[in-house]
Tab-separated table of C-alpha atoms in Angstrom:
chain	number	residue	atom	x	y	z
S	985	MET	CA	-2.289	71.240	-60.574
S	986	ASN	CA	0.906	71.682	-58.502
S	987	PHE	CA	1.014	72.445	-54.787
S	988	LEU	CA	1.391	76.218	-55.125
S	989	THR	CA	-1.497	76.377	-57.584
S	990	ARG	CA	-3.715	74.414	-55.203
S	991	VAL	CA	-2.814	76.735	-52.308
S	992	ALA	CA	-3.573	79.796	-54.406
S	993	ALA	CA	-6.911	78.338	-55.481
S	994	ALA	CA	-7.827	77.492	-51.895
S	995	ALA	CA	-6.873	80.993	-50.762
S	996	ALA	CA	-8.996	82.519	-53.493
S	997	GLY	CA	-11.924	80.358	-52.409
S	998	LEU	CA	-11.541	81.496	-48.812
S	999	CYS	CA	-11.446	85.141	-49.935
S	1000	VAL	CA	-14.691	84.661	-51.815
S	1001	LEU	CA	-16.235	82.870	-48.832
S	1002	PHE	CA	-15.249	85.508	-46.309
S	1003	SER	CA	-16.021	88.473	-48.538
S	1004	GLY	CA	-19.478	86.990	-49.086
S	1005	ALA	CA	-19.943	86.579	-45.359
S	1006	ALA	CA	-18.876	90.161	-44.778
S	1007	PHE	CA	-21.224	91.332	-47.507
S	1008	ALA	CA	-24.273	89.644	-45.955
S	1009	ASP	CA	-23.945	90.103	-42.210
S	1010	THR	CA	-26.865	89.591	-39.833
S	1011	VAL	CA	-26.855	92.399	-37.286
S	1012	LYS	CA	-29.160	93.764	-34.643
S	1013	VAL	CA	-30.136	97.364	-35.205
S	1014	THR	CA	-32.133	99.584	-32.872
S	1015	ASP	CA	-34.787	101.577	-34.646
S	1016	ILE	CA	-36.081	105.000	-33.678
S	1017	THR	CA	-38.664	103.533	-31.289
S	1018	GLY	CA	-36.020	101.519	-29.411
S	1019	ARG	CA	-36.981	98.168	-30.976
S	1020	GLU	CA	-34.120	95.759	-31.675
S	1021	VAL	CA	-34.472	94.249	-35.139
S	1022	GLU	CA	-32.329	91.629	-36.870
S	1023	VAL	CA	-31.487	92.553	-40.457
S	1024	ASN	CA	-29.102	91.174	-43.067
S	1025	VAL	CA	-26.939	94.121	-44.090
S	1026	PRO	CA	-26.298	95.735	-46.392
S	1027	VAL	CA	-29.884	95.403	-47.542
S	1028	GLU	CA	-30.419	94.923	-51.263
S	1029	HIS	CA	-34.224	94.936	-51.478
S	1030	VAL	CA	-36.201	97.596	-49.621
S	1031	ILE	CA	-39.865	98.549	-49.364
S	1032	LEU	CA	-40.404	102.232	-48.596
S	1033	GLY	CA	-43.416	102.740	-46.365
S	1034	GLU	CA	-43.754	106.206	-47.870
S	1035	GLY	CA	-42.717	107.460	-51.290
S	1036	ARG	CA	-41.239	110.601	-49.755
S	1037	GLN	CA	-38.654	108.438	-48.026
S	1038	ILE	CA	-36.791	108.778	-51.316
S	1039	TYR	CA	-35.627	112.131	-49.888
S	1040	PHE	CA	-33.297	110.358	-47.469
S	1041	VAL	CA	-32.621	107.315	-49.661
S	1042	GLY	CA	-31.374	109.690	-52.359
S	1043	ALA	CA	-28.922	111.291	-49.948
S	1044	LEU	CA	-27.159	107.936	-49.464
S	1045	ASP	CA	-27.691	106.233	-52.839
S	1046	ASN	CA	-27.274	109.294	-55.019
S	1047	ASP	CA	-25.859	107.232	-57.890
S	1048	ASP	CA	-29.230	105.480	-58.172
S	1049	PRO	CA	-31.720	106.028	-55.335
S	1050	PHE	CA	-34.008	103.281	-56.642
S	1051	LYS	CA	-31.467	100.468	-56.955
S	1052	ARG	CA	-32.638	98.863	-53.674
S	1053	VAL	CA	-36.298	99.865	-53.865
S	1054	VAL	CA	-38.633	97.004	-54.776
S	1055	GLY	CA	-41.835	98.805	-53.772
S	1056	TRP	CA	-43.030	102.082	-52.279
S	1057	ARG	CA	-46.126	103.878	-51.110
S	1058	ASP	CA	-47.976	105.830	-53.769
S	1059	ASP	CA	-47.829	109.311	-52.184
S	1060	LEU	CA	-44.964	111.101	-53.950
S	1061	THR	CA	-46.871	111.670	-57.186
S	1062	LYS	CA	-49.462	113.768	-55.340
S	1063	ALA	CA	-47.453	115.178	-52.428
S	1064	ASP	CA	-44.521	116.367	-54.563
S	1065	PRO	CA	-45.349	115.921	-58.261
S	1066	GLU	CA	-42.442	118.052	-59.532
S	1067	SER	CA	-39.841	115.945	-57.728
S	1068	TYR	CA	-41.561	112.778	-58.898
S	1069	ALA	CA	-41.494	114.009	-62.502
S	1070	ALA	CA	-37.791	114.835	-62.203
S	1071	TYR	CA	-37.020	111.388	-60.797
S	1072	LEU	CA	-39.150	109.753	-63.473
S	1073	ALA	CA	-37.292	111.580	-66.235
S	1074	LYS	CA	-33.936	110.400	-64.878
S	1075	TYR	CA	-35.025	106.924	-63.746
S	1076	PRO	CA	-37.941	105.927	-66.032
S	1077	GLY	CA	-38.051	102.446	-64.514
S	1078	ILE	CA	-39.792	103.825	-61.416
S	1079	ALA	CA	-43.011	103.953	-63.420
S	1080	ASN	CA	-43.079	100.158	-63.050
S	1081	LEU	CA	-42.282	100.006	-59.323
S	1082	PRO	CA	-45.032	98.279	-57.316
S	1083	THR	CA	-46.924	100.803	-55.181
S	1084	PHE	CA	-48.663	100.318	-51.856
S	1085	GLY	CA	-51.461	101.902	-49.935
S	1086	GLY	CA	-50.856	103.160	-46.422
S	1087	MET	CA	-50.939	101.320	-43.118
S	1088	LYS	CA	-52.744	104.199	-41.432
S	1089	ASP	CA	-55.618	104.073	-43.901
S	1090	GLY	CA	-55.722	100.264	-43.924
S	1091	THR	CA	-54.890	99.852	-47.624
S	1092	PHE	CA	-51.472	98.202	-47.173
S	1093	ASP	CA	-51.306	94.802	-48.907
S	1094	ILE	CA	-49.129	92.445	-46.877
S	1095	GLU	CA	-49.313	89.636	-49.437
S	1096	GLN	CA	-47.936	91.964	-52.075
S	1097	ALA	CA	-45.081	92.869	-49.723
S	1098	VAL	CA	-44.240	89.218	-49.107
S	1099	ALA	CA	-44.134	88.507	-52.846
S	1100	LEU	CA	-41.437	91.174	-53.316
S	1101	LYS	CA	-39.111	89.436	-50.801
S	1102	PRO	CA	-37.655	92.602	-49.250
S	1103	ASP	CA	-34.698	92.531	-46.850
S	1104	VAL	CA	-36.337	95.290	-44.802
S	1105	MET	CA	-39.355	97.539	-44.760
S	1106	LEU	CA	-38.856	101.152	-43.686
S	1107	MET	CA	-41.790	102.807	-41.943
S	1108	ASN	CA	-42.295	106.298	-40.568
S	1109	VAL	CA	-42.882	106.338	-36.838
S	1110	ASP	CA	-46.232	108.119	-37.228
S	1111	ALA	CA	-47.619	104.876	-38.682
S	1112	LYS	CA	-46.569	102.880	-35.606
S	1113	THR	CA	-49.953	102.797	-33.853
S	1114	ALA	CA	-51.814	101.694	-36.973
S	1115	THR	CA	-49.119	99.130	-37.760
S	1116	GLU	CA	-49.350	97.608	-34.280
S	1117	GLU	CA	-53.137	97.600	-34.168
S	1118	ALA	CA	-53.272	95.726	-37.470
S	1119	GLY	CA	-50.648	93.225	-36.261
S	1120	TYR	CA	-48.427	93.941	-39.260
S	1121	ILE	CA	-45.142	93.640	-37.364
S	1122	GLU	CA	-45.910	90.077	-36.240
S	1123	LYS	CA	-47.266	89.124	-39.659
S	1124	LEU	CA	-44.135	90.413	-41.379
S	1125	GLU	CA	-41.867	88.734	-38.818
S	1126	LYS	CA	-43.489	85.366	-39.528
S	1127	VAL	CA	-42.477	85.621	-43.181
S	1128	GLY	CA	-38.995	86.920	-42.387
S	1129	ILE	CA	-39.476	90.597	-43.260
S	1130	PRO	CA	-38.030	92.960	-40.630
S	1131	LEU	CA	-39.771	96.302	-40.166
S	1132	VAL	CA	-37.723	99.299	-39.040
S	1133	TYR	CA	-39.069	102.690	-37.937
S	1134	VAL	CA	-37.414	105.994	-38.826
S	1135	ASP	CA	-38.588	109.530	-38.103
S	1136	PHE	CA	-38.224	112.810	-39.936
S	1137	ARG	CA	-41.678	114.165	-39.067
S	1138	GLU	CA	-42.810	113.671	-35.465
S	1139	LYS	CA	-39.586	114.806	-33.760
S	1140	PRO	CA	-37.254	115.607	-36.651
S	1141	MET	CA	-34.858	117.828	-34.717
S	1142	GLU	CA	-34.278	114.932	-32.316
S	1143	ASN	CA	-34.551	111.929	-34.619
S	1144	THR	CA	-33.003	112.967	-37.932
S	1145	GLU	CA	-29.432	112.104	-36.940
S	1146	PRO	CA	-30.193	108.656	-35.456
S	1147	SER	CA	-32.505	107.903	-38.388
S	1148	MET	CA	-29.778	108.736	-40.909
S	1149	ARG	CA	-27.260	106.612	-38.973
S	1150	LEU	CA	-29.717	103.719	-38.921
S	1151	ILE	CA	-30.313	103.912	-42.667
S	1152	GLY	CA	-26.573	104.252	-43.252
S	1153	LYS	CA	-26.073	101.008	-41.308
S	1154	LEU	CA	-28.783	99.208	-43.262
S	1155	PHE	CA	-27.420	100.384	-46.612
S	1156	GLY	CA	-23.751	99.857	-45.776
S	1157	LYS	CA	-23.307	103.610	-46.203
S	1158	GLU	CA	-22.193	104.589	-42.703
S	1159	GLU	CA	-19.506	106.995	-43.910
S	1160	LYS	CA	-21.892	108.734	-46.285
S	1161	ALA	CA	-24.460	109.057	-43.509
S	1162	GLU	CA	-21.896	110.636	-41.190
S	1163	GLU	CA	-20.804	113.017	-43.947
S	1164	PHE	CA	-24.421	114.124	-44.368
S	1165	ILE	CA	-24.935	114.497	-40.605
S	1166	LYS	CA	-21.783	116.628	-40.340
S	1167	PHE	CA	-22.895	118.879	-43.201
S	1168	ARG	CA	-26.337	119.276	-41.634
S	1169	ALA	CA	-24.868	120.200	-38.234
S	1170	GLU	CA	-22.493	122.732	-39.792
S	1171	GLN	CA	-25.343	124.439	-41.638
S	1172	ILE	CA	-27.522	124.647	-38.518
S	1173	ALA	CA	-24.567	126.078	-36.578
S	1174	LYS	CA	-24.332	128.926	-39.116
S	1175	VAL	CA	-27.606	130.084	-37.589
S	1176	THR	CA	-27.410	129.033	-33.948
S	1177	ASP	CA	-23.839	130.273	-33.406
S	1178	VAL	CA	-24.747	133.745	-34.675
S	1179	LEU	CA	-27.920	133.869	-32.579
S	1180	SER	CA	-26.074	132.735	-29.467
S	1181	LYS	CA	-23.551	135.525	-29.859
S	1182	ALA	CA	-25.982	138.294	-30.858
S	1183	ASN	CA	-28.907	137.291	-28.606
S	1184	PRO	CA	-31.422	139.339	-30.602
S	1185	GLU	CA	-35.017	140.031	-29.651
S	1186	LYS	CA	-37.158	137.121	-30.821
S	1187	PRO	CA	-40.161	137.862	-33.034
S	1188	LEU	CA	-43.445	136.036	-32.517
S	1189	VAL	CA	-44.037	133.679	-35.444
S	1190	PHE	CA	-47.216	131.984	-36.592
S	1191	MET	CA	-46.424	128.856	-38.608
S	1192	GLU	CA	-49.432	127.832	-40.635
S	1193	ARG	CA	-49.347	124.266	-41.832
S	1194	ALA	CA	-50.559	123.800	-45.423
S	1195	GLY	CA	-52.392	127.108	-45.608
S	1196	GLY	CA	-55.115	127.070	-48.256
S	1197	TYR	CA	-55.203	123.271	-48.437
S	1198	SER	CA	-58.696	123.501	-46.993
S	1199	ASP	CA	-61.062	126.353	-46.185
S	1200	ASP	CA	-60.464	125.859	-42.472
S	1201	CYS	CA	-57.943	127.921	-40.516
S	1202	CYS	CA	-55.545	127.196	-39.066
S	1203	MET	CA	-53.403	124.079	-38.843
S	1204	SER	CA	-50.086	124.663	-37.119
S	1205	PHE	CA	-47.221	123.055	-35.183
S	1206	GLY	CA	-46.592	122.570	-31.485
S	1207	ASP	CA	-43.132	122.305	-29.959
S	1208	GLU	CA	-41.672	120.212	-32.780
S	1209	ASN	CA	-41.147	120.074	-36.518
S	1210	PHE	CA	-41.533	123.568	-38.025
S	1211	GLY	CA	-42.389	124.858	-34.561
S	1212	LYS	CA	-38.971	123.795	-33.329
S	1213	MET	CA	-37.291	125.064	-36.504
S	1214	VAL	CA	-38.688	128.527	-35.752
S	1215	GLU	CA	-36.976	128.436	-32.368
S	1216	PHE	CA	-33.688	127.264	-33.888
S	1217	ALA	CA	-34.006	130.230	-36.256
S	1218	GLY	CA	-34.396	132.753	-33.439
S	1219	GLY	CA	-38.159	133.107	-33.180
S	1220	ILE	CA	-40.979	132.293	-30.779
S	1221	ASN	CA	-43.465	129.711	-32.038
S	1222	MET	CA	-46.912	131.201	-31.404
S	1223	ALA	CA	-48.625	127.800	-31.144
S	1224	LYS	CA	-46.064	126.195	-28.807
S	1225	ASP	CA	-48.279	126.515	-25.735
S	1226	ILE	CA	-51.543	125.994	-27.624
S	1227	ILE	CA	-50.809	122.692	-29.382
S	1228	PRO	CA	-49.668	119.918	-27.008
S	1229	GLY	CA	-48.212	117.589	-29.660
S	1230	THR	CA	-46.371	118.008	-32.937
S	1231	PHE	CA	-49.453	118.911	-34.999
S	1232	GLY	CA	-52.730	120.613	-34.197
S	1233	THR	CA	-54.920	123.623	-34.882
S	1234	VAL	CA	-55.419	127.142	-33.615
S	1235	ASN	CA	-58.520	129.200	-34.284
S	1236	PRO	CA	-58.561	132.537	-36.143
S	1237	GLU	CA	-59.293	134.441	-32.937
S	1238	GLN	CA	-56.102	133.097	-31.361
S	1239	VAL	CA	-54.057	134.302	-34.328
S	1240	ILE	CA	-55.608	137.776	-34.193
S	1241	ALA	CA	-55.167	138.008	-30.413
S	1242	ALA	CA	-51.522	136.894	-30.589
S	1243	ASN	CA	-50.809	139.438	-33.351
S	1244	PRO	CA	-47.661	137.685	-34.666
S	1245	ASP	CA	-44.723	139.647	-36.059
S	1246	GLN	CA	-44.136	137.078	-38.775
S	1247	VAL	CA	-46.309	134.550	-40.590
S	1248	ILE	CA	-44.826	131.576	-42.420
S	1249	ILE	CA	-47.113	129.289	-44.414
S	1250	THR	CA	-46.053	125.870	-45.649
S	1251	GLY	CA	-47.041	124.998	-49.184
S	1252	GLY	CA	-46.667	122.665	-52.117
S	1253	ASN	CA	-48.281	121.684	-55.391
S	1254	TRP	CA	-51.290	119.753	-54.138
S	1255	GLU	CA	-53.274	119.740	-57.353
S	1256	GLY	CA	-53.514	115.948	-57.034
S	1257	TYR	CA	-55.194	116.267	-53.626
S	1258	VAL	CA	-57.099	119.559	-53.875
S	1259	PRO	CA	-57.532	120.558	-57.530
S	1260	GLY	CA	-57.602	124.318	-57.955
S	1261	GLY	CA	-57.031	124.834	-54.224
S	1262	ASN	CA	-55.721	127.978	-52.542
S	1263	TRP	CA	-52.489	126.275	-51.414
S	1264	VAL	CA	-49.209	128.027	-52.240
S	1265	GLY	CA	-47.386	125.882	-54.788
S	1266	VAL	CA	-43.760	126.300	-53.708
S	1267	GLY	CA	-41.352	123.438	-54.388
S	1268	TYR	CA	-38.973	122.026	-56.976
S	1269	GLY	CA	-38.848	124.485	-59.899
S	1270	ALA	CA	-42.094	126.188	-58.825
S	1271	ASP	CA	-43.658	129.212	-60.508
S	1272	GLU	CA	-42.689	131.829	-57.905
S	1273	LYS	CA	-44.897	134.565	-59.373
S	1274	GLU	CA	-47.967	132.357	-59.063
S	1275	ALA	CA	-46.916	131.280	-55.573
S	1276	LEU	CA	-46.689	134.930	-54.506
S	1277	ARG	CA	-50.152	135.637	-55.921
S	1278	LYS	CA	-51.657	132.780	-53.939
S	1279	LEU	CA	-49.712	133.716	-50.800
S	1280	GLU	CA	-51.075	137.258	-50.909
S	1281	ASN	CA	-54.570	135.873	-51.402
S	1282	LEU	CA	-54.262	133.884	-48.156
S	1283	THR	CA	-53.593	137.067	-46.166
S	1284	LYS	CA	-57.164	138.200	-46.905
S	1285	ARG	CA	-58.690	135.515	-44.680
S	1286	PRO	CA	-60.379	136.577	-41.412
S	1287	ALA	CA	-57.573	135.052	-39.294
S	1288	PHE	CA	-55.166	137.698	-40.570
S	1289	THR	CA	-57.361	140.748	-40.035
S	1290	GLY	CA	-55.242	143.594	-38.668
S	1291	VAL	CA	-52.301	141.283	-37.890
S	1292	LYS	CA	-48.920	143.036	-37.630
S	1293	ALA	CA	-47.156	140.546	-39.922
S	1294	VAL	CA	-49.596	141.300	-42.731
S	1295	LYS	CA	-49.360	145.073	-42.227
S	1296	ASP	CA	-45.558	144.897	-42.378
S	1297	GLY	CA	-45.456	142.488	-45.303
S	1298	ASN	CA	-43.722	139.835	-43.217
S	1299	VAL	CA	-45.675	136.912	-44.665
S	1300	HIS	CA	-43.706	134.102	-46.279
S	1301	ALA	CA	-44.206	130.656	-47.778
S	1302	ILE	CA	-41.874	127.693	-47.501
S	1303	TRP	CA	-41.885	124.192	-48.969
S	1304	HIS	CA	-44.083	121.963	-46.833
S	1305	GLN	CA	-41.961	118.848	-47.344
S	1306	PHE	CA	-39.134	120.255	-45.230
S	1307	TYR	CA	-41.319	118.880	-42.432
S	1308	ASN	CA	-40.716	115.305	-43.581
S	1309	ASN	CA	-37.103	114.952	-44.699
S	1310	PRO	CA	-33.558	115.448	-43.400
S	1311	TYR	CA	-33.081	118.805	-45.135
S	1312	GLN	CA	-34.572	120.869	-42.266
S	1313	PHE	CA	-31.347	122.862	-41.969
S	1314	VAL	CA	-32.209	124.659	-45.225
S	1315	ALA	CA	-35.563	125.684	-43.749
S	1316	ILE	CA	-33.873	126.864	-40.544
S	1317	GLN	CA	-31.520	129.070	-42.556
S	1318	GLN	CA	-34.332	130.571	-44.613
S	1319	ILE	CA	-36.532	131.222	-41.573
S	1320	ALA	CA	-33.596	132.847	-39.759
S	1321	LYS	CA	-33.047	135.118	-42.748
S	1322	TRP	CA	-36.707	136.177	-42.665
S	1323	LEU	CA	-36.751	136.743	-38.906
S	1324	HIS	CA	-33.356	138.456	-38.610
S	1325	PRO	CA	-32.466	139.909	-42.023
S	1326	ASP	CA	-29.693	142.138	-40.677
S	1327	LEU	CA	-27.987	139.336	-38.773
S	1328	PHE	CA	-28.131	136.938	-41.706
S	1329	LYS	CA	-27.728	139.211	-44.717
S	1330	ASP	CA	-24.728	137.124	-45.858
S	1331	LEU	CA	-26.417	133.750	-45.318
S	1332	ASP	CA	-27.629	132.150	-48.553
S	1333	PRO	CA	-30.097	129.261	-47.970
S	1334	GLU	CA	-30.485	128.879	-51.730
S	1335	ALA	CA	-26.742	128.231	-52.050
S	1336	THR	CA	-26.910	125.800	-49.123
S	1337	PHE	CA	-29.686	123.821	-50.794
S	1338	LYS	CA	-27.789	123.849	-54.079
S	1339	GLU	CA	-24.675	122.520	-52.334
S	1340	LEU	CA	-26.771	119.778	-50.731
S	1341	HIS	CA	-27.932	118.716	-54.188
S	1342	GLU	CA	-24.449	118.823	-55.669
S	1343	ARG	CA	-22.844	116.833	-52.856
S	1344	PHE	CA	-25.566	114.386	-51.879
S	1345	LEU	CA	-28.625	114.280	-54.113
S	1346	PRO	CA	-29.273	112.676	-57.517
S	1347	LEU	CA	-31.271	115.572	-58.979
S	1348	PRO	CA	-29.984	118.964	-60.138
S	1349	TYR	CA	-31.122	121.878	-57.999
S	1350	LYS	CA	-34.053	124.037	-59.068
S	1351	SER	CA	-35.241	127.056	-57.110
S	1352	GLY	CA	-38.820	127.722	-56.026
S	1353	TYR	CA	-38.881	126.531	-52.423
S	1354	PHE	CA	-39.481	129.892	-50.712
S	1355	VAL	CA	-41.302	133.139	-51.488
S	1356	SER	CA	-41.958	136.250	-49.418
S	1357	LEU	CA	-44.287	139.258	-49.564
S	1358	ASN	CA	-41.499	141.332	-48.023
S	1359	VAL	CA	-40.005	142.919	-51.142
S	1360	SER	CA	-36.742	143.683	-49.319
S	1361	GLN	CA	-36.145	139.969	-48.899
């Protein structure tokens, strides 16, 4: 080997060395709770603390959202069976992915997690108290598994952007994360800019969480999640001053006394949880005719007796899982269109959701996420 050949070989070796170092870089990230966590990025093996986290994973790894996933919680099959079936058809290997129980219900198996040797475990912030009480963070740290909290549920309008940036950092997909964040902000502005200029009268809105899931009435939202989305969409959230946190309940008498102008009920196919239940099965490719039938049935409950929204036909259903993923901007657009049809007659939330799928998501779009008893909408 002559001198030039040896130099070239040495240079090639250095390139490999440094590219490897760049590929596996130990960094400190700050999660959504403010914890600093050391992680080797980009991560290659991930445990999802909830199956529905595939909603945001898919927005960054849309070529194959499961390529990093070595295990996930077993909730998607029941919480969103249509999406699970679509993912299963495209990625049949997910049938063999190890599944976990939840930390909140005490069924998480830490030994199983250790055996999978993940680079990071992603947890929703609502599991934080249970995780701490069980000492899971310390136990995972001892075996070299960092745990990182994200949030798309407790304070999604505040935490979606930093959560997406955090996941982008972990995945080595910072540019993709910023592209998504920009698209999301642009779509929200299509509502808020118009409302700011027009300053219309705000209707009173009752958001019912998972109507028909149980016989009780009525779960709702405080000043966050869908409650906050209502305000972004130009409405007044009826339960804002009744429910102190993100989630809570109001009684039927409070609904009747408030006499809301609009009622929006979140729904999904919860056959796996409540077989034959009265829930409104909106979602991926849902049967809209059946969803409308069940939505109308819910208006016959005592809580809606004589309510203005029911009299005027302003009762709507929207996909429940918007409350737990970074696609809230689609919900904001649809709610705005229901609350202010004249202002937003040219806004097309369906087209927005379709564009989201085409640009960011691994599945083709299918309608079925919203239905309304207002025949003019």
